[in-house]
GROMACS .gro file of C-alpha atoms in nm:
model
  418
    1MET     CA    1   9.050  12.071  11.168
    2LEU     CA    2   8.787  11.942  10.927
    3LEU     CA    3   8.978  11.635  10.811
    4PRO     CA    4   8.952  11.419  11.129
    5PRO     CA    5   8.570  11.395  11.112
    6THR     CA    6   8.604  11.326  10.741
    7ARG     CA    7   8.829  11.031  10.821
    8CYS     CA    8   8.585  10.893  11.076
    9SER     CA    9   8.287  10.935  10.845
   10PHE     CA   10   8.477  10.757  10.567
   11LEU     CA   11   8.502  10.453  10.794
   12GLY     CA   12   8.133  10.477  10.873
   13GLY     CA   13   8.031  10.548  10.516
   14SER     CA   14   8.207  10.244  10.381
   15SER     CA   15   8.032  10.026  10.636
   16LEU     CA   16   7.686  10.148  10.531
   17ALA     CA   17   7.691   9.886  10.257
   18PRO     CA   18   7.800   9.546  10.388
   19THR     CA   19   7.907   9.424  10.046
   20GLN     CA   20   7.750   9.648   9.784
   21VAL     CA   21   7.632  10.010   9.764
   22PRO     CA   22   7.263  10.094   9.719
   23THR     CA   23   7.206  10.435   9.562
   24GLY     CA   24   7.012  10.539   9.872
   25SER     CA   25   7.331  10.521  10.076
   26MET     CA   26   7.482  10.794   9.859
   27ALA     CA   27   7.171  11.009   9.886
   28LEU     CA   28   7.177  11.013  10.266
   29PRO     CA   29   7.480  11.246  10.306
   30SER     CA   30   7.339  11.492  10.051
   31ILE     CA   31   7.045  11.588  10.273
   32PRO     CA   32   7.242  11.721  10.574
   33LEU     CA   33   7.513  11.851  10.339
   34SER     CA   34   7.253  12.069  10.167
   35SER     CA   35   7.144  12.205  10.504
   36THR     CA   36   7.494  12.277  10.633
   37SER     CA   37   7.596  12.438  10.303
   38THR     CA   38   7.295  12.668  10.329
   39GLU     CA   39   7.392  12.764  10.684
   40LEU     CA   40   7.750  12.836  10.580
   41GLY     CA   41   7.625  13.040  10.288
   42GLY     CA   42   7.412  13.241  10.527
   43GLY     CA   43   7.722  13.351  10.715
   44SER     CA   44   7.726  13.091  10.990
   45GLY     CA   45   8.086  13.047  11.094
   46GLN     CA   46   8.007  12.800  11.368
   47LEU     CA   47   8.242  12.505  11.400
   48PRO     CA   48   7.966  12.241  11.438
   49THR     CA   49   7.821  12.345  11.102
   50ALA     CA   50   8.156  12.312  10.929
   51LEU     CA   51   8.222  11.977  11.098
   52SER     CA   52   7.883  11.846  10.985
   53SER     CA   53   7.967  11.939  10.628
   54SER     CA   54   8.300  11.759  10.661
   55LEU     CA   55   8.132  11.445  10.795
   56CYS     CA   56   7.890  11.435  10.501
   57SER     CA   57   8.174  11.480  10.254
   58GLY     CA   58   8.356  11.188  10.410
   59LEU     CA   59   8.051  10.965  10.378
   60THR     CA   60   8.011  11.043  10.010
   61SER     CA   61   8.381  11.012   9.927
   62GLY     CA   62   8.376  10.654  10.053
   63LEU     CA   63   8.058  10.540   9.882
   64VAL     CA   64   8.093  10.686   9.534
   65PRO     CA   65   8.408  10.494   9.427
   66MET     CA   66   8.251  10.171   9.552
   67TYR     CA   67   7.931  10.232   9.355
   68VAL     CA   68   8.119  10.321   9.036
   69GLY     CA   69   8.332  10.008   9.068
   70GLU     CA   70   8.022   9.791   9.110
   71ILE     CA   71   7.828   9.919   8.810
   72ALA     CA   72   8.124   9.945   8.570
   73PRO     CA   73   8.192   9.664   8.321
   74THR     CA   74   8.536   9.507   8.354
   75HIS     CA   75   8.676   9.664   8.036
   76LEU     CA   76   8.569  10.016   8.144
   77ARG     CA   77   8.620   9.992   8.519
   78GLY     CA   78   8.939  10.198   8.520
   79ALA     CA   79   8.808  10.473   8.291
   80LEU     CA   80   8.483  10.511   8.483
   81GLY     CA   81   8.672  10.505   8.813
   82THR     CA   82   8.889  10.790   8.688
   83LEU     CA   83   8.577  10.996   8.613
   84ASN     CA   84   8.526  11.025   8.989
   85GLN     CA   85   8.866  11.195   9.016
   86LEU     CA   86   8.781  11.412   8.715
   87ALA     CA   87   8.470  11.541   8.892
   88ILE     CA   88   8.679  11.619   9.200
   89VAL     CA   89   8.944  11.818   9.012
   90ILE     CA   90   8.678  12.010   8.818
   91GLY     CA   91   8.529  12.107   9.153
   92ILE     CA   92   8.873  12.216   9.275
   93LEU     CA   93   8.923  12.432   8.965
   94ILE     CA   94   8.582  12.597   9.005
   95ALA     CA   95   8.661  12.670   9.371
   96GLN     CA   96   8.997  12.823   9.273
   97VAL     CA   97   8.834  13.054   9.019
   98LEU     CA   98   8.551  13.158   9.249
   99GLY     CA   99   8.802  13.212   9.530
  100LEU     CA  100   8.975  13.498   9.348
  101GLU     CA  101   8.937  13.837   9.515
  102SER     CA  102   8.771  13.966   9.200
  103MET     CA  103   8.506  13.694   9.242
  104LEU     CA  104   8.398  13.569   9.587
  105GLY     CA  105   8.730  13.553   9.772
  106THR     CA  106   8.669  13.851   9.999
  107THR     CA  107   8.598  13.888  10.370
  108THR     CA  108   8.235  13.967  10.300
  109LEU     CA  109   8.159  13.717  10.023
  110TRP     CA  110   8.336  13.404  10.149
  111PRO     CA  111   8.018  13.269  10.318
  112LEU     CA  112   7.849  13.276   9.978
  113LEU     CA  113   8.144  13.083   9.834
  114LEU     CA  114   8.095  12.811  10.095
  115GLY     CA  115   7.721  12.813  10.046
  116ILE     CA  116   7.753  12.739   9.674
  117THR     CA  117   7.836  12.381   9.771
  118VAL     CA  118   7.462  12.333   9.822
  119LEU     CA  119   7.422  12.320   9.444
  120PRO     CA  120   7.607  11.990   9.375
  121ALA     CA  121   7.445  11.837   9.684
  122LEU     CA  122   7.099  11.925   9.556
  123LEU     CA  123   7.193  11.808   9.206
  124GLN     CA  124   7.293  11.470   9.349
  125LEU     CA  125   6.965  11.444   9.538
  126VAL     CA  126   6.769  11.516   9.219
  127LEU     CA  127   6.965  11.285   8.987
  128LEU     CA  128   7.027  10.981   9.209
  129PRO     CA  129   6.668  10.849   9.179
  130PHE     CA  130   6.729  10.822   8.804
  131CYS     CA  131   7.053  10.627   8.848
  132PRO     CA  132   7.027  10.248   8.810
  133GLU     CA  133   7.068  10.047   9.127
  134SER     CA  134   7.383   9.839   9.155
  135PRO     CA  135   7.311   9.499   8.995
  136ARG     CA  136   7.544   9.338   9.248
  137TYR     CA  137   7.342   9.488   9.533
  138LEU     CA  138   7.012   9.379   9.381
  139TYR     CA  139   7.113   9.022   9.305
  140ILE     CA  140   7.380   8.931   9.560
  141ILE     CA  141   7.231   9.111   9.861
  142ARG     CA  142   6.859   9.137   9.781
  143ASN     CA  143   6.839   8.819   9.568
  144LEU     CA  144   6.625   9.005   9.312
  145GLU     CA  145   6.716   8.855   8.976
  146GLY     CA  146   6.452   9.043   8.775
  147PRO     CA  147   6.547   9.395   8.890
  148ALA     CA  148   6.915   9.303   8.863
  149ARG     CA  149   6.865   9.194   8.501
  150LYS     CA  150   6.678   9.519   8.428
  151SER     CA  151   6.955   9.725   8.587
  152LEU     CA  152   7.219   9.541   8.383
  153LYS     CA  153   7.028   9.618   8.063
  154ARG     CA  154   7.016   9.989   8.152
  155LEU     CA  155   7.387   9.998   8.233
  156THR     CA  156   7.513   9.798   7.936
  157GLY     CA  157   7.255   9.874   7.669
  158TRP     CA  158   7.248   9.504   7.582
  159ALA     CA  159   6.929   9.309   7.523
  160ASP     CA  160   7.096   8.986   7.637
  161VAL     CA  161   7.274   9.020   7.973
  162SER     CA  162   7.288   8.649   8.055
  163GLY     CA  163   7.669   8.655   8.054
  164ALA     CA  164   7.688   8.942   8.303
  165LEU     CA  165   7.420   8.780   8.517
  166ALA     CA  166   7.613   8.452   8.517
  167GLU     CA  167   7.914   8.642   8.653
  168LEU     CA  168   7.696   8.780   8.934
  169LYS     CA  169   7.571   8.430   9.013
  170GLU     CA  170   7.930   8.310   9.042
  171GLU     CA  171   8.013   8.604   9.271
  172LYS     CA  172   7.709   8.524   9.485
  173ARG     CA  173   7.812   8.159   9.508
  174LYS     CA  174   8.160   8.256   9.627
  175LEU     CA  175   8.027   8.521   9.863
  176GLU     CA  176   7.816   8.259  10.038
  177ARG     CA  177   8.145   8.088  10.127
  178GLU     CA  178   8.318   8.417  10.212
  179ARG     CA  179   8.133   8.622  10.469
  180PRO     CA  180   8.183   8.999  10.489
  181LEU     CA  181   8.475   9.089  10.715
  182SER     CA  182   8.474   9.353  10.985
  183LEU     CA  183   8.762   9.597  11.016
  184LEU     CA  184   8.925   9.395  11.293
  185GLN     CA  185   8.882   9.068  11.102
  186LEU     CA  186   9.039   9.221  10.792
  187LEU     CA  187   9.336   9.360  10.985
  188GLY     CA  188   9.397   9.018  11.141
  189SER     CA  189   9.352   8.820  10.819
  190ARG     CA  190   9.671   8.664  10.685
  191THR     CA  191   9.503   8.591  10.351
  192HIS     CA  192   9.422   8.957  10.286
  193ARG     CA  193   9.742   9.102  10.428
  194GLN     CA  194   9.916   9.147  10.095
  195PRO     CA  195   9.637   9.331   9.907
  196LEU     CA  196   9.567   9.540  10.218
  197VAL     CA  197   9.930   9.653  10.240
  198ILE     CA  198   9.926   9.735   9.868
  199ALA     CA  199   9.601   9.930   9.905
  200VAL     CA  200   9.732  10.134  10.198
  201VAL     CA  201  10.067  10.209  10.033
  202LEU     CA  202   9.894  10.322   9.714
  203GLN     CA  203   9.678  10.560   9.915
  204LEU     CA  204   9.987  10.692  10.094
  205SER     CA  205  10.162  10.737   9.760
  206GLN     CA  206   9.882  10.972   9.661
  207GLN     CA  207   9.891  11.198   9.966
  208LEU     CA  208  10.259  11.176  10.065
  209SER     CA  209  10.361  11.257   9.708
  210GLY     CA  210  10.336  11.623   9.805
  211ILE     CA  211  10.048  11.713   9.575
  212ASN     CA  212   9.835  11.865   9.849
  213ALA     CA  213  10.134  12.060   9.978
  214VAL     CA  214  10.146  12.218   9.632
  215PHE     CA  215   9.774  12.301   9.628
  216TYR     CA  216   9.731  12.401   9.993
  217TYR     CA  217  10.030  12.635   9.979
  218SER     CA  218  10.045  12.701   9.604
  219THR     CA  219  10.022  13.078   9.639
  220SER     CA  220  10.316  13.099   9.880
  221ILE     CA  221  10.513  12.847   9.670
  222PHE     CA  222  10.464  13.057   9.357
  223GLU     CA  223  10.558  13.371   9.550
  224THR     CA  224  10.879  13.202   9.665
  225ALA     CA  225  10.945  13.103   9.305
  226GLY     CA  226  10.920  13.468   9.201
  227VAL     CA  227  10.586  13.451   9.018
  228GLY     CA  228  10.423  13.792   8.983
  229GLN     CA  229  10.060  13.673   8.991
  230PRO     CA  230  10.061  13.365   9.217
  231ALA     CA  231   9.681  13.338   9.238
  232TYR     CA  232   9.650  13.306   8.861
  233ALA     CA  233   9.942  13.064   8.849
  234THR     CA  234   9.752  12.850   9.100
  235ILE     CA  235   9.451  12.848   8.868
  236GLY     CA  236   9.687  12.747   8.588
  237ALA     CA  237   9.791  12.448   8.798
  238GLY     CA  238   9.422  12.368   8.845
  239VAL     CA  239   9.368  12.371   8.469
  240VAL     CA  240   9.664  12.135   8.421
  241ASN     CA  241   9.517  11.918   8.697
  242THR     CA  242   9.187  11.889   8.512
  243VAL     CA  243   9.331  11.837   8.163
  244PHE     CA  244   9.562  11.554   8.263
  245THR     CA  245   9.291  11.379   8.463
  246LEU     CA  246   9.094  11.373   8.138
  247VAL     CA  247   9.401  11.230   7.964
  248SER     CA  248   9.417  10.956   8.226
  249VAL     CA  249   9.054  10.861   8.152
  250PHE     CA  250   9.155  10.764   7.799
  251LEU     CA  251   9.486  10.601   7.893
  252VAL     CA  252   9.400  10.388   8.194
  253GLU     CA  253   9.235  10.104   7.997
  254ARG     CA  254   9.505  10.112   7.730
  255ALA     CA  255   9.826  10.144   7.929
  256GLY     CA  256   9.705   9.980   8.252
  257ARG     CA  257   9.689  10.097   8.613
  258ARG     CA  258  10.035   9.979   8.716
  259THR     CA  259  10.211  10.139   8.418
  260LEU     CA  260  10.040  10.476   8.464
  261HIS     CA  261  10.106  10.476   8.837
  262LEU     CA  262  10.476  10.407   8.780
  263LEU     CA  263  10.493  10.676   8.512
  264GLY     CA  264  10.324  10.928   8.739
  265LEU     CA  265  10.551  10.855   9.037
  266ALA     CA  266  10.866  10.875   8.824
  267GLY     CA  267  10.758  11.201   8.661
  268MET     CA  268  10.665  11.359   8.995
  269CYS     CA  269  11.001  11.257   9.141
  270GLY     CA  270  11.184  11.423   8.852
  271CYS     CA  271  10.974  11.740   8.882
  272ALA     CA  272  11.036  11.756   9.259
  273ILE     CA  273  11.412  11.744   9.196
  274LEU     CA  274  11.380  12.009   8.924
  275MET     CA  275  11.177  12.230   9.159
  276THR     CA  276  11.450  12.202   9.424
  277ILE     CA  277  11.718  12.304   9.174
  278ALA     CA  278  11.507  12.599   9.055
  279LEU     CA  279  11.451  12.727   9.409
  280LEU     CA  280  11.822  12.696   9.492
  281LEU     CA  281  11.930  12.894   9.184
  282LEU     CA  282  11.647  13.148   9.188
  283GLU     CA  283  11.845  13.431   9.350
  284ARG     CA  284  12.132  13.402   9.101
  285LEU     CA  285  11.921  13.320   8.795
  286PRO     CA  286  11.583  13.500   8.788
  287ALA     CA  287  11.484  13.290   8.486
  288MET     CA  288  11.455  12.996   8.726
  289SER     CA  289  11.110  13.128   8.818
  290TYR     CA  290  10.988  12.996   8.482
  291VAL     CA  291  11.159  12.664   8.546
  292SER     CA  292  10.981  12.639   8.881
  293ILE     CA  293  10.644  12.701   8.714
  294VAL     CA  294  10.715  12.427   8.460
  295ALA     CA  295  10.822  12.195   8.744
  296ILE     CA  296  10.503  12.257   8.942
  297PHE     CA  297  10.280  12.217   8.638
  298GLY     CA  298  10.466  11.897   8.546
  299PHE     CA  299  10.433  11.775   8.905
  300VAL     CA  300  10.055  11.823   8.889
  301ALA     CA  301  10.028  11.668   8.541
  302PHE     CA  302  10.215  11.350   8.635
  303PHE     CA  303  10.006  11.324   8.953
  304GLU     CA  304   9.686  11.305   8.752
  305ILE     CA  305   9.837  11.054   8.510
  306GLY     CA  306   9.854  10.791   8.785
  307PRO     CA  307   9.875  10.866   9.160
  308GLY     CA  308   9.569  11.093   9.149
  309PRO     CA  309   9.291  10.870   9.015
  310ILE     CA  310   9.426  10.515   9.041
  311PRO     CA  311   9.451  10.456   9.420
  312TRP     CA  312   9.082  10.537   9.469
  313PHE     CA  313   8.943  10.266   9.243
  314ILE     CA  314   9.219  10.005   9.249
  315VAL     CA  315   9.139   9.922   9.614
  316ALA     CA  316   8.802   9.784   9.507
  317GLU     CA  317   8.976   9.578   9.239
  318LEU     CA  318   9.221   9.416   9.481
  319PHE     CA  319   8.952   9.258   9.702
  320SER     CA  320   8.666   9.017   9.656
  321GLN     CA  321   8.315   9.102   9.774
  322GLY     CA  322   8.355   8.993  10.137
  323PRO     CA  323   8.647   9.212  10.254
  324ARG     CA  324   8.600   9.497  10.004
  325PRO     CA  325   8.399   9.745  10.219
  326ALA     CA  326   8.634   9.708  10.517
  327ALA     CA  327   8.935   9.743  10.287
  328MET     CA  328   8.789  10.060  10.135
  329ALA     CA  329   8.740  10.198  10.485
  330VAL     CA  330   9.098  10.124  10.595
  331ALA     CA  331   9.252  10.260  10.275
  332GLY     CA  332   9.036  10.572  10.279
  333PHE     CA  333   9.114  10.636  10.645
  334CYS     CA  334   9.487  10.620  10.566
  335ASN     CA  335   9.435  10.854  10.273
  336TRP     CA  336   9.257  11.121  10.475
  337THR     CA  337   9.496  11.082  10.769
  338SER     CA  338   9.802  11.141  10.552
  339ASN     CA  339   9.617  11.431  10.387
  340PHE     CA  340   9.567  11.583  10.732
  341ILE     CA  341   9.934  11.533  10.824
  342ILE     CA  342  10.056  11.704  10.507
  343GLY     CA  343   9.803  11.986  10.536
  344MET     CA  344   9.896  12.065  10.896
  345GLY     CA  345  10.268  11.993  10.884
  346PHE     CA  346  10.397  12.111  10.547
  347GLN     CA  347  10.441  12.473  10.648
  348TYR     CA  348  10.665  12.374  10.939
  349ILE     CA  349  10.863  12.128  10.727
  350ALA     CA  350  10.908  12.398  10.461
  351GLU     CA  351  11.036  12.644  10.721
  352ALA     CA  352  11.286  12.389  10.849
  353MET     CA  353  11.410  12.259  10.513
  354GLY     CA  354  11.378  12.568  10.296
  355PRO     CA  355  11.432  12.503   9.923
  356TYR     CA  356  11.519  12.140   9.997
  357VAL     CA  357  11.164  12.055  10.108
  358PHE     CA  358  11.072  11.896   9.774
  359LEU     CA  359  11.368  11.659   9.803
  360LEU     CA  360  11.178  11.496  10.090
  361PHE     CA  361  10.888  11.426   9.855
  362ALA     CA  362  11.131  11.306   9.587
  363VAL     CA  363  11.266  11.043   9.828
  364LEU     CA  364  10.914  10.931   9.919
  365LEU     CA  365  10.813  10.915   9.554
  366LEU     CA  366  11.117  10.701   9.475
  367ALA     CA  367  11.026  10.463   9.758
  368PHE     CA  368  10.666  10.437   9.632
  369PHE     CA  369  10.796  10.375   9.278
  370ILE     CA  370  11.011  10.084   9.397
  371PHE     CA  371  10.723   9.935   9.596
  372THR     CA  372  10.483   9.965   9.302
  373PHE     CA  373  10.735   9.809   9.064
  374LEU     CA  374  10.796   9.511   9.292
  375LYS     CA  375  10.456   9.446   9.448
  376VAL     CA  376  10.161   9.599   9.264
  377PRO     CA  377   9.996   9.373   9.002
  378GLU     CA  378   9.823   9.486   8.685
  379THR     CA  379   9.445   9.465   8.727
  380ARG     CA  380   9.335   9.587   8.385
  381GLY     CA  381   9.080   9.360   8.215
  382ARG     CA  382   9.056   9.119   8.508
  383THR     CA  383   8.752   9.039   8.720
  384PHE     CA  384   8.750   9.089   9.096
  385ASP     CA  385   8.759   8.713   9.153
  386GLN     CA  386   9.056   8.662   8.920
  387ILE     CA  387   9.258   8.927   9.102
  388SER     CA  388   9.177   8.795   9.449
  389ALA     CA  389   9.261   8.440   9.333
  390ASP     CA  390   9.615   8.555   9.250
  391PHE     CA  391   9.658   8.690   9.601
  392ARG     CA  392   9.535   8.363   9.748
  393ARG     CA  393   9.824   8.192   9.571
  394THR     CA  394  10.075   8.421   9.745
  395PRO     CA  395   9.894   8.539  10.060
  396SER     CA  396  10.185   8.695  10.244
  397LEU     CA  397  10.417   8.974  10.140
  398LEU     CA  398  10.682   8.825  10.364
  399GLU     CA  399  10.670   8.488  10.187
  400GLN     CA  400  10.650   8.615   9.830
  401GLU     CA  401  10.966   8.614   9.622
  402VAL     CA  402  11.073   8.969   9.544
  403LYS     CA  403  11.034   9.013   9.168
  404PRO     CA  404  10.860   9.261   8.940
  405SER     CA  405  10.490   9.200   8.879
  406THR     CA  406  10.402   9.231   8.511
  407GLU     CA  407  10.097   9.171   8.300
  408LEU     CA  408  10.245   8.843   8.175
  409ASP     CA  409  10.218   8.706   8.528
  410TYR     CA  410   9.839   8.730   8.508
  411LEU     CA  411   9.760   8.581   8.168
  412GLY     CA  412   9.719   8.221   8.281
  413PRO     CA  413   9.400   8.044   8.389
  414ASP     CA  414   9.261   8.163   8.718
  415ASP     CA  415   9.015   7.895   8.819
  416GLU     CA  416   9.259   7.627   8.920
  417ASN     CA  417   9.250   7.730   9.284
  418ASP     CA  418   8.893   7.853   9.298
   0.00000   0.00000   0.00000
């Protein structure tokens, strides 16, 4: 029930910043979130309070990846973008631990568990004033070269930021020719159709991979697999989730986004098939319970190698400054919508398909793997303008020749069509 308002607030949150994200935009959701968390912690079970908290979460989830993408240097953009996912999975792990019956997961203490969310909201309110403003926001939107230069020096640690400032000037020059697009203008744009389809499919590959089915229903899945302590096995999955997100932080700038996403999808597909086999043979071979645990842990690990962190920040990389906020809104809306569908529908699908339910996810993962192999470019080490220039050369998915996209396709000069 809480996901629909999150989806709507994601659309609104992304539109708070027409082209760049001021830090104040991220502070706004923290104020009501602190209040609603306090109410929930006080035992308020009212639906409006919970919905307000969901709306604030949606606002923040849309703005943070945009801000990180704007302040990150090109060579660290992927690693810093993955840190956002790392913070999310650490929060999930903490919630899993605190949700144990021996901790706060009881009928009397659950309001306190919900109320604890006030702490990160207050922490964000306290720390955001010390965060540097986005140089792109200061220079491109506010036309403040001095503060933008100062912000660049804080972010890079360099005394001479003339090169980075020259890049901002070039972005500003191009933005003056490319006005920000509304949602309707983006959806009707033939030029941006290809990157928009890629962005949406990547978001769907994250949610329709089945990862949230594993986490939402992990206890029942482990019980079906014959695990004696399903709650602790779920925490084990959370630990794997966190560890492999950290691994992705160090790999994403070395291996590339496309490679890691393909590796993650392929690994998840294999683990889904292995999980199906383990569930089918469980009654005859009790040792299959261990195989199922390995399959689930592997499923989670491969998710955080690629499909977990990459879709959130690659959307910003696929678009130039004008259409980026609208594209983030559309992609995020699709992400939360598919999350809602899986969360509400998995239990019924599992009842209908039994042990074969993970084969459905295996088929979807295979389809996403094929799409990524054929259509998704490598964006590592490339500026926003270079990436968008490649899409301008082949603006339509329907007109593009079907062939694998590799890094070699993007090593040539990019300014010939600018």
